[in-house]
Coordinates of C-alpha atoms in Angstrom, one line a residue:
Chain S
X4 CA 99.6 359.0 -12.8
X5 CA 98.0 361.5 -9.4
X6 CA 96.7 360.3 -6.8
X7 CA 92.8 361.6 -6.2
X8 CA 90.9 362.8 -2.7
X9 CA 87.0 363.0 -1.7
X10 CA 87.9 366.4 0.3
X11 CA 83.8 367.9 0.4
X12 CA 80.6 366.3 0.4
X13 CA 76.7 367.6 1.3
X14 CA 73.2 366.9 -0.1
X15 CA 69.5 369.1 0.0
X16 CA 66.5 367.8 1.8
X17 CA 65.5 364.6 -0.3
X18 CA 61.7 363.6 -0.7
X19 CA 59.1 365.1 -1.9
X20 CA 59.5 368.6 -2.7
X21 CA 58.2 372.1 -3.2
X22 CA 61.1 373.1 -5.1
X23 CA 62.9 373.1 -9.4
X24 CA 65.2 370.7 -10.0
X25 CA 67.9 374.1 -9.8
X26 CA 66.8 374.5 -7.0
X27 CA 68.2 371.1 -5.6
X28 CA 71.3 371.9 -7.5
X29 CA 72.1 375.3 -5.3
X30 CA 70.5 373.6 -1.6
X31 CA 73.1 370.4 -3.0
X32 CA 75.6 373.1 -3.7
X33 CA 76.0 374.7 -0.7
X34 CA 75.6 371.9 1.3
X35 CA 78.6 370.2 -0.2
X36 CA 80.2 373.8 0.8
X37 CA 79.2 373.8 3.9
X38 CA 80.9 370.5 4.9
X39 CA 84.5 372.1 4.3
X40 CA 84.7 376.0 4.8
X41 CA 88.5 375.5 3.0
X42 CA 87.4 375.7 -0.3
X43 CA 84.9 377.8 -2.4
X44 CA 83.1 378.0 -5.1
X45 CA 85.7 380.2 -6.8
X46 CA 88.3 377.1 -6.2
X47 CA 87.0 374.1 -8.5
X48 CA 88.1 374.4 -11.8
X49 CA 85.7 371.4 -14.0
X50 CA 82.4 370.4 -12.7
X51 CA 80.1 367.2 -14.2
X52 CA 76.6 367.0 -13.3
X53 CA 74.5 364.2 -13.0
X54 CA 70.8 363.8 -14.1
X55 CA 69.0 361.1 -15.9
X56 CA 64.9 362.8 -16.8
X57 CA 66.3 366.7 -16.7
X58 CA 64.9 366.3 -20.0
X59 CA 61.4 365.1 -19.5
X60 CA 60.5 366.0 -16.0
X61 CA 62.2 369.6 -16.2
X62 CA 62.4 370.0 -20.1
X63 CA 65.8 371.4 -19.8
X64 CA 69.5 370.1 -20.9
X65 CA 72.8 371.9 -21.9
X66 CA 72.7 371.5 -18.0
X67 CA 76.3 371.3 -16.6
X68 CA 76.8 375.0 -17.6
X69 CA 72.9 376.1 -15.8
X70 CA 74.6 374.6 -12.6
X71 CA 77.6 376.0 -12.9
X72 CA 76.2 379.5 -13.3
X73 CA 73.5 378.9 -10.5
X74 CA 76.8 377.9 -7.4
X75 CA 79.1 381.1 -9.3
X76 CA 81.4 377.7 -10.1
X77 CA 83.5 379.0 -13.2
X78 CA 85.0 375.9 -14.7
X79 CA 87.9 376.3 -17.2
X80 CA 88.6 372.5 -17.6
X81 CA 85.6 370.2 -17.8
X82 CA 81.5 371.8 -17.7
X83 CA 79.5 368.6 -18.8
X84 CA 77.1 365.7 -18.1
X85 CA 76.9 362.6 -17.5
X86 CA 73.7 360.0 -17.5
X87 CA 73.5 356.3 -16.7
X88 CA 69.9 356.2 -15.1
X89 CA 70.5 355.0 -11.8
X90 CA 74.1 355.0 -11.3
X91 CA 74.6 358.5 -13.2
X92 CA 76.0 359.9 -9.7
X93 CA 79.0 357.0 -9.4
X94 CA 79.9 357.6 -13.0
X95 CA 80.0 361.4 -12.5
X96 CA 82.4 360.5 -9.7
X97 CA 84.8 357.5 -12.1
X98 CA 84.9 360.4 -14.8
X99 CA 85.8 362.8 -11.8
X100 CA 88.9 361.1 -11.0
X101 CA 90.1 360.1 -14.1
X102 CA 90.1 363.8 -15.0
X103 CA 92.5 364.4 -11.9
X104 CA 94.6 361.7 -12.3
X105 CA 95.3 363.1 -16.3
X106 CA 96.6 366.3 -14.7
X107 CA 93.3 367.4 -16.6
X108 CA 91.9 369.2 -14.0
X109 CA 92.7 369.8 -10.9
X110 CA 89.7 370.5 -8.0
X111 CA 86.2 368.7 -9.5
X112 CA 82.5 368.7 -8.0
X113 CA 80.4 366.1 -9.3
X114 CA 76.5 366.8 -8.7
X115 CA 73.5 365.2 -9.3
X116 CA 69.9 365.1 -8.9
X117 CA 66.5 364.8 -10.0
X118 CA 63.0 366.5 -10.1
X119 CA 60.8 363.6 -10.3
X120 CA 58.0 364.7 -8.7
X121 CA 55.5 366.9 -11.5
X122 CA 52.2 368.8 -11.3
X123 CA 50.7 364.8 -13.2
X124 CA 51.7 361.3 -11.7
X125 CA 51.6 359.5 -14.3
X126 CA 54.2 361.5 -16.5
X127 CA 56.8 359.8 -13.7
X128 CA 56.1 356.4 -14.4
X129 CA 55.9 357.4 -17.5
X130 CA 59.6 358.6 -18.4
X131 CA 60.4 355.6 -15.8
X132 CA 59.8 353.4 -19.9
X133 CA 62.5 355.8 -21.7
X134 CA 64.9 353.5 -19.3
X135 CA 64.3 350.1 -21.0
X136 CA 65.1 349.5 -24.9
X137 CA 62.3 351.7 -26.0
X138 CA 61.2 349.9 -29.0
X139 CA 61.5 346.5 -27.8
X140 CA 61.0 346.3 -23.7
X141 CA 59.1 349.3 -23.6
X142 CA 56.4 349.1 -25.9
X143 CA 56.0 345.3 -23.2
X144 CA 55.3 348.0 -20.1
X145 CA 59.1 347.2 -18.8
X146 CA 60.6 350.0 -17.1
X147 CA 59.0 350.8 -14.0
X148 CA 61.0 347.9 -12.5
X149 CA 59.0 346.1 -10.1
X150 CA 58.2 343.2 -12.0
X151 CA 61.2 342.6 -13.9
X152 CA 63.0 342.8 -10.4
X153 CA 60.1 340.6 -9.2
X154 CA 60.5 337.7 -11.3
X155 CA 64.3 337.8 -9.9
X156 CA 63.2 337.4 -6.6
X157 CA 60.6 335.0 -7.6
X158 CA 63.6 332.8 -9.3
X159 CA 66.0 333.5 -6.5
X160 CA 63.9 332.4 -3.3
X161 CA 63.2 328.9 -5.7
X162 CA 66.8 328.5 -6.7
X163 CA 68.4 329.5 -3.4
X164 CA 65.1 328.4 -0.6
X165 CA 65.3 333.1 0.5
X166 CA 62.2 333.6 1.8
X167 CA 59.6 336.5 2.2
X168 CA 61.2 337.6 5.3
X169 CA 65.2 337.6 4.7
X170 CA 63.7 341.0 1.7
X171 CA 61.6 341.9 4.6
X172 CA 64.7 342.1 6.8
X173 CA 66.0 344.1 4.2
X174 CA 63.8 347.3 4.4
X175 CA 64.1 346.5 8.0
X176 CA 67.3 347.1 8.6
X177 CA 67.8 349.9 5.9
X178 CA 64.7 352.1 7.6
X179 CA 66.5 351.6 10.6
X180 CA 69.9 352.8 9.8
X181 CA 67.8 356.0 8.0
X182 CA 66.0 357.4 11.2
X183 CA 68.7 359.5 12.5
X184 CA 69.4 360.7 8.6
X185 CA 68.4 364.2 8.7
X186 CA 68.7 364.4 4.8
X187 CA 66.9 361.2 4.3
X188 CA 63.0 360.8 2.7
X189 CA 62.0 358.7 5.6
X190 CA 62.7 358.7 9.3
X191 CA 60.6 355.9 10.7
X192 CA 61.2 351.6 11.3
X193 CA 59.1 349.2 10.4
X194 CA 58.4 346.0 12.2
X195 CA 58.5 342.8 10.5
X196 CA 54.9 342.8 10.4
X197 CA 54.2 345.8 9.4
X198 CA 56.6 344.6 6.6
X199 CA 54.9 342.0 5.8
X200 CA 51.4 342.5 6.1
X201 CA 52.0 346.0 3.3
X202 CA 50.3 345.5 -0.4
X203 CA 52.1 343.9 -2.4
X204 CA 53.1 345.5 -5.5
X205 CA 54.2 343.3 -8.0
X206 CA 54.6 339.6 -5.6
X207 CA 57.0 339.7 -4.0
X208 CA 57.8 342.5 -3.5
X209 CA 55.2 344.4 -1.3
X210 CA 55.5 348.3 -0.3
X211 CA 58.1 348.7 2.1
X212 CA 60.4 346.3 -0.9
X213 CA 60.6 348.9 -3.7
X214 CA 62.3 352.0 -3.7
X215 CA 60.3 355.7 -4.2
X216 CA 60.3 358.0 -6.5
X217 CA 62.3 361.1 -4.8
X218 CA 63.2 364.9 -5.0
X219 CA 66.5 365.4 -4.8
X220 CA 69.9 366.3 -5.2
X221 CA 73.9 365.3 -4.1
X222 CA 77.5 366.3 -4.7
X223 CA 80.5 366.3 -3.1
X224 CA 84.4 367.3 -4.5
X225 CA 86.7 365.5 -6.3
X226 CA 90.8 366.8 -6.0
X227 CA 94.8 366.0 -6.4
X228 CA 96.2 364.9 -3.9
X229 CA 98.4 367.9 -4.2
X230 CA 96.2 370.1 -3.7
X231 CA 93.6 367.7 -1.5
X232 CA 96.2 368.8 1.1
X233 CA 95.8 372.7 1.7
X234 CA 92.0 372.4 0.9
X235 CA 90.9 370.2 3.3
X236 CA 91.7 370.5 7.3
X237 CA 89.9 366.6 8.1
X238 CA 91.5 363.1 7.6
X239 CA 92.2 362.5 3.8
X240 CA 90.3 360.2 1.7
X241 CA 91.5 358.7 -1.3
X242 CA 89.6 356.9 -4.5
X243 CA 91.0 354.2 -4.8
X244 CA 89.7 352.1 -8.0
X245 CA 86.4 352.0 -9.6
X246 CA 84.7 349.7 -12.6
X247 CA 82.1 349.7 -14.6
X248 CA 80.7 346.3 -16.6
X249 CA 77.4 346.0 -19.1
X250 CA 77.2 342.5 -20.6
X251 CA 73.4 343.3 -22.3
X252 CA 71.1 345.5 -22.2
X253 CA 67.2 344.4 -23.4
X254 CA 65.6 341.8 -21.6
X255 CA 65.5 338.6 -23.4
X256 CA 70.0 339.3 -23.4
X257 CA 69.8 338.9 -19.7
X258 CA 73.0 336.0 -18.5
X259 CA 71.0 335.1 -15.9
X260 CA 68.7 336.3 -13.8
X261 CA 69.9 335.6 -10.6
X262 CA 73.9 336.1 -10.9
X263 CA 74.6 339.7 -12.1
X264 CA 77.7 338.8 -14.0
X265 CA 78.4 342.2 -14.8
X266 CA 78.5 343.1 -11.1
X267 CA 81.1 340.1 -10.7
X268 CA 83.3 341.6 -13.0
X269 CA 83.2 345.2 -11.9
X270 CA 83.7 344.3 -8.6
X271 CA 86.4 341.8 -9.3
X272 CA 88.0 344.9 -11.7
X273 CA 87.7 347.6 -8.8
X274 CA 88.9 344.7 -6.0
X275 CA 92.4 343.9 -8.1
X276 CA 92.2 348.1 -9.5
X277 CA 91.7 348.6 -5.8
X278 CA 94.5 346.6 -4.3
X279 CA 91.4 344.7 -1.3
X280 CA 89.7 342.1 -1.2
X281 CA 86.2 341.8 -0.7
X282 CA 87.7 341.0 3.0
X283 CA 88.9 343.8 3.3
X284 CA 85.4 346.0 3.0
X285 CA 84.5 348.1 6.0
X286 CA 81.3 349.3 5.2
X287 CA 79.1 349.4 1.5
X288 CA 76.6 351.0 0.4
X289 CA 74.6 348.9 -2.3
X290 CA 72.0 349.1 -4.5
X291 CA 69.0 349.2 -2.5
X292 CA 66.4 350.1 -5.1
X293 CA 64.4 346.6 -4.0
X294 CA 65.0 344.6 -1.0
X295 CA 66.1 341.4 -3.4
X296 CA 68.4 343.5 -5.1
X297 CA 71.0 343.8 -1.2
X298 CA 70.8 340.1 -1.2
X299 CA 72.5 339.6 -4.5
X300 CA 74.8 342.0 -3.8
X301 CA 76.5 340.5 -1.3
X302 CA 76.5 337.3 -3.1
X303 CA 78.0 338.9 -6.3
X304 CA 80.3 341.4 -4.5
X305 CA 81.6 338.4 -2.7
X306 CA 80.4 338.6 0.8
X307 CA 79.4 335.8 1.3
X308 CA 78.9 332.4 -1.2
X309 CA 75.9 332.2 -4.3
X310 CA 72.7 331.6 -2.7
X311 CA 74.2 332.5 0.8
X312 CA 72.7 336.3 0.7
X313 CA 69.0 336.2 2.7
X314 CA 71.2 333.9 5.4
X315 CA 73.8 337.1 5.3
X316 CA 71.1 339.2 6.4
X317 CA 69.0 337.3 9.0
X318 CA 72.5 337.0 10.7
X319 CA 73.1 340.1 10.8
X320 CA 76.9 340.0 9.3
X321 CA 75.2 343.2 7.6
X322 CA 74.0 345.0 9.8
X323 CA 76.2 347.0 12.5
X324 CA 79.0 344.5 14.6
X325 CA 78.6 341.7 11.8
X326 CA 80.8 340.5 8.8
X327 CA 80.4 344.5 6.6
X328 CA 77.7 347.5 7.8
X329 CA 75.8 347.6 4.6
X330 CA 73.4 350.7 3.9
X331 CA 74.8 352.6 6.8
X332 CA 72.6 355.8 6.1
X333 CA 69.1 354.7 4.9
X334 CA 70.3 353.6 1.5
X335 CA 67.8 353.6 -1.8
X336 CA 65.0 352.3 0.7
X337 CA 65.0 355.2 3.9
X338 CA 66.6 357.7 2.1
X339 CA 65.1 357.6 -1.3
X340 CA 66.8 357.5 -4.9
X341 CA 66.9 360.2 -7.3
X342 CA 69.0 358.5 -10.1
X343 CA 71.2 361.3 -10.7
X344 CA 72.7 361.7 -7.0
X345 CA 72.3 358.9 -5.6
X346 CA 75.3 357.7 -6.3
X347 CA 76.9 360.5 -5.1
X348 CA 75.0 360.5 -1.6
X349 CA 76.6 357.0 -1.2
X350 CA 80.1 358.6 -1.7
X351 CA 79.1 361.2 0.5
X352 CA 78.1 358.6 3.3
X353 CA 81.0 356.5 3.0
X354 CA 83.8 359.5 2.9
X355 CA 82.1 360.1 6.4
X356 CA 82.1 357.4 7.2
X357 CA 86.0 356.7 6.5
X358 CA 86.9 360.1 8.3
X359 CA 85.2 358.9 11.1
X360 CA 82.7 361.5 11.1
X361 CA 79.3 359.5 10.1
X362 CA 75.9 360.2 12.0
X363 CA 75.9 356.3 13.2
X364 CA 79.8 355.5 12.5
X365 CA 81.5 351.8 11.6
X366 CA 84.3 352.5 14.2
X367 CA 87.1 352.3 12.7
X368 CA 86.4 351.9 8.9
X369 CA 89.7 352.6 6.8
X370 CA 88.1 350.7 3.3
X371 CA 84.5 351.8 2.2
X372 CA 82.7 350.9 -0.9
X373 CA 79.9 351.9 -3.6
X374 CA 77.2 349.7 -6.1
X375 CA 74.9 351.0 -8.7
X376 CA 73.2 349.4 -11.1
X377 CA 71.1 350.4 -13.4
X378 CA 68.3 349.6 -16.2
X379 CA 67.2 345.8 -16.0
X380 CA 70.5 345.3 -14.4
X381 CA 72.3 345.9 -17.3
X382 CA 74.8 348.0 -15.9
X383 CA 76.8 347.5 -13.0
X384 CA 79.2 350.5 -11.5
X385 CA 81.2 349.9 -8.6
X386 CA 83.6 352.4 -6.4
X387 CA 86.5 351.8 -3.8
X388 CA 86.8 354.6 -1.5
X389 CA 90.3 354.3 1.3
X390 CA 91.9 356.6 4.3
X391 CA 95.6 354.8 3.3
X392 CA 96.4 354.3 -0.9
X393 CA 97.6 351.3 0.8
Chain P
X17 CA 54.7 369.9 -27.7
X18 CA 52.4 367.7 -25.8
X19 CA 48.3 367.3 -25.6
X20 CA 47.3 370.3 -25.5
X21 CA 49.6 372.7 -27.1
X22 CA 48.4 373.4 -30.7
X23 CA 46.9 369.4 -30.9
X24 CA 50.3 367.7 -30.9
X25 CA 50.0 364.8 -30.7
X26 CA 54.2 364.3 -29.3
X27 CA 55.2 361.2 -31.2
X28 CA 58.7 361.0 -30.1
X29 CA 56.9 360.3 -26.5
X30 CA 55.1 357.2 -27.6
X31 CA 56.0 354.0 -26.4
X32 CA 56.2 351.9 -29.3
X33 CA 58.5 352.0 -32.4
X34 CA 58.6 354.0 -35.7
X35 CA 58.0 351.0 -37.2
X36 CA 57.6 351.6 -41.1
X37 CA 60.8 351.7 -43.8
X38 CA 61.0 355.9 -44.0
X39 CA 61.7 355.3 -40.2
X40 CA 63.3 352.1 -39.3
X41 CA 66.0 349.9 -41.0
X42 CA 64.6 346.8 -39.7
X43 CA 61.0 347.6 -41.1
X44 CA 60.9 343.7 -42.2
X45 CA 60.7 342.8 -38.6
X46 CA 56.7 344.1 -37.9
X47 CA 56.2 343.2 -42.0
X48 CA 56.1 340.1 -40.7
X49 CA 54.2 340.7 -36.7
X50 CA 51.5 341.4 -39.3
X51 CA 51.7 338.4 -40.9
X52 CA 51.5 336.3 -37.4
X53 CA 55.8 335.4 -37.6
X54 CA 58.4 336.9 -35.2
X55 CA 60.9 337.1 -36.9
X56 CA 64.8 338.4 -36.4
X57 CA 68.2 339.2 -38.3
X58 CA 71.1 335.7 -38.5
X59 CA 74.5 337.2 -40.1
X60 CA 75.5 335.6 -43.2
X61 CA 78.8 335.4 -42.6
X62 CA 79.7 334.0 -39.4
X63 CA 76.5 332.7 -37.9
X64 CA 75.1 335.0 -35.2
X65 CA 71.3 335.2 -34.3
X66 CA 70.9 338.7 -32.4
X67 CA 67.6 339.4 -30.9
X68 CA 66.5 341.7 -31.4
X69 CA 67.5 342.3 -34.8
X70 CA 70.1 344.4 -36.3
X71 CA 71.2 346.3 -39.6
X72 CA 74.3 345.3 -38.1
X73 CA 75.7 341.9 -36.9
X74 CA 76.7 342.7 -33.2
X75 CA 79.5 340.0 -32.8
X76 CA 81.9 340.1 -36.8
X77 CA 80.1 344.0 -37.7
X78 CA 79.3 342.2 -41.5
X79 CA 76.3 343.8 -43.0
X80 CA 75.4 340.7 -44.4
X81 CA 71.8 340.0 -43.1
X82 CA 68.8 338.2 -42.8
X83 CA 65.9 337.8 -41.3
X84 CA 65.3 334.3 -40.0
X85 CA 61.6 332.7 -38.2
X86 CA 62.2 332.6 -34.7
X87 CA 59.6 330.0 -32.1
X88 CA 56.2 331.7 -31.8
X89 CA 55.2 329.2 -29.1
X90 CA 56.5 328.7 -25.5
X91 CA 56.4 327.6 -22.0
X92 CA 56.4 330.0 -19.5
X93 CA 59.0 329.9 -16.5
X94 CA 57.7 332.9 -14.2
X95 CA 55.1 334.7 -14.4
X96 CA 54.9 338.7 -12.2
X97 CA 51.6 340.2 -11.4
X98 CA 51.7 344.2 -11.3
X99 CA 48.4 344.7 -8.9
X100 CA 49.4 348.5 -8.7
X101 CA 51.4 352.0 -10.8
X102 CA 50.8 350.1 -14.6
X103 CA 52.7 353.3 -16.3
X104 CA 49.8 355.3 -18.7
X105 CA 49.3 352.6 -22.0
X106 CA 48.5 350.0 -19.7
X107 CA 46.0 348.3 -18.0
X108 CA 46.4 346.9 -14.0
X109 CA 46.9 344.3 -13.7
X110 CA 49.8 343.9 -16.0
X111 CA 51.0 340.6 -16.0
X112 CA 54.0 339.8 -17.9
X113 CA 56.2 336.1 -17.9
X114 CA 59.4 335.5 -18.6
X115 CA 58.8 332.7 -21.8
X116 CA 61.0 330.1 -23.0
X117 CA 61.4 329.7 -27.2
X118 CA 63.8 327.4 -26.8
X119 CA 66.2 329.7 -28.7
X120 CA 65.7 332.5 -26.7
X121 CA 63.9 333.5 -24.0
X122 CA 61.6 337.0 -23.3
X123 CA 60.6 338.6 -20.7
X124 CA 57.3 339.5 -22.2
X125 CA 53.8 341.1 -21.7
X126 CA 50.3 338.5 -21.0
X127 CA 47.8 339.7 -23.0
X128 CA 44.5 337.9 -21.9
X129 CA 45.1 336.3 -18.8
X130 CA 43.4 337.8 -15.8
X131 CA 45.1 337.7 -11.6
X132 CA 46.1 334.0 -10.8
X133 CA 45.1 332.3 -13.6
X134 CA 49.0 331.9 -15.7
X135 CA 50.9 329.1 -14.2
X136 CA 54.5 328.0 -14.3
X137 CA 55.2 325.5 -16.8
X138 CA 51.9 327.1 -19.5
X139 CA 52.1 327.1 -22.4
X140 CA 52.2 331.1 -24.8
X141 CA 51.7 331.6 -28.1
X142 CA 52.5 334.8 -29.9
X143 CA 50.1 337.4 -30.2
X144 CA 50.2 340.5 -31.9
X145 CA 47.6 343.3 -32.3
X146 CA 47.3 346.8 -33.4
X147 CA 48.9 350.0 -31.9
X148 CA 48.3 354.0 -32.7
X149 CA 49.2 354.8 -35.5
X150 CA 52.1 357.4 -35.9
X151 CA 51.0 361.4 -38.0
X152 CA 53.4 362.2 -40.5
X153 CA 53.8 365.4 -42.0
X154 CA 52.7 364.9 -45.7
X155 CA 52.8 367.8 -48.5
X156 CA 50.7 371.2 -48.4
X157 CA 50.0 370.2 -44.4
X158 CA 48.6 367.1 -45.1
X159 CA 49.2 364.7 -42.0
X160 CA 49.4 361.0 -43.4
X161 CA 48.6 357.6 -40.1
X162 CA 50.7 355.6 -40.1
X163 CA 49.6 352.3 -39.1
X164 CA 51.4 350.1 -36.5
X165 CA 51.4 346.8 -34.7
X166 CA 52.9 345.6 -31.4
X167 CA 53.3 342.1 -29.8
X168 CA 52.8 340.5 -26.5
X169 CA 52.1 336.7 -25.6
X170 CA 48.9 335.3 -24.9
X171 CA 47.9 331.4 -23.0
X172 CA 48.0 329.4 -25.6

């Protein structure tokens, strides 16, 4: 099996964009090629496109050939779309790595994005209902995630003593990390007072505990090691291992609301494949769709003991200078969350951290991790990247 | 095509399932709801009781399934109240609860309760109600309206 490297990455401006889905994909593709001037659209032999709401928000399926055409890419080994809601981008990266490892493709662009702002605001919230089990959860008004994550937060607070202030600290940290991320949705710091007094969405979750709705796209290029060596003049970043686990889909079948068993499985599998332990991770981008999510992720990724996530943020262990800086570019809470692009944005931040050219650099970072959850905490995806193979 | 397009109604973008025999092999679930019963399928070969109901056992893949009743009363474990942003088709506040039915825990919409009214430990019971009928193309341009129900829970 061949080794896989990540050799370029870039994203367009995220936020409320006056642009179509295809505009965003073009901008992200160009930003990716600008990150590495050695590689061009003519070098790409595979294209994987990620988008969750393309049929609903842009009434567009068969998206991959459309994106290829717009970016001047003529794929000859793979040209397809993937979808796993919030983990769509990471899923594309896993697929691309597998194709390269096996020799099915040599140089693959993974590009993902969403156009979520539509002329009528109700449409995107309504479309989110399609993300849960249509016949059993959608009619319950589940699909928009705040009620489910509020239920998670309430139970975590009751079981482990996690506080609303600790939830707010996640948002404060990620907003601070995103201040200098020029492509992110927000560039404003918030204080504890502002976070605590913000309007309620579903208590205990308030406005700043929830990631926003975002238009945006991002792209990354993976290549077989032997090709990567002459397609970049930057330090090589290796795709070390990944895993994806799911134990349920419908809300009634959730094994536990406060311990995400599928995350523990995916993390262990990814650690094993990458031959690392949680203690080896120098920098992580985890799925902070809500503040409570990041707290549970510290625990179930093994960065701290179960129930200690609230204190992990309070003691600064997930901040710069701490045990493992998390969401160093602002995460979903500050950068925004166009589903198909999020895992790719996380990958881009990790490759910059490992190359040593991040906007806010974790000194000497050698091993990085990304994580997404998707649906009603129904699937978990973990990817590990490294500066070295061992 | 949506709403304004020649008066067409996009059934496939509807919130609720297609419930009738013509469209759904688990149609007895909805017939039972109309009788006030919450039911699911149990496997006669391996004994696995699954929710939601199936046409194939998720444990042993048998098709030898039968319908059984589930409890229609339970206890509220957690309450959530969505104060803003409820999706189209739902009123604000949109109240949900995790309800322990004994053999099954459901995360369910709660009807007939106001903000702050529902508490942990309260008893909840099944509430079945009609939802929009489905227009189905009949012969020679006729439209047949198929009636539907859905369920939630309410304070007992």
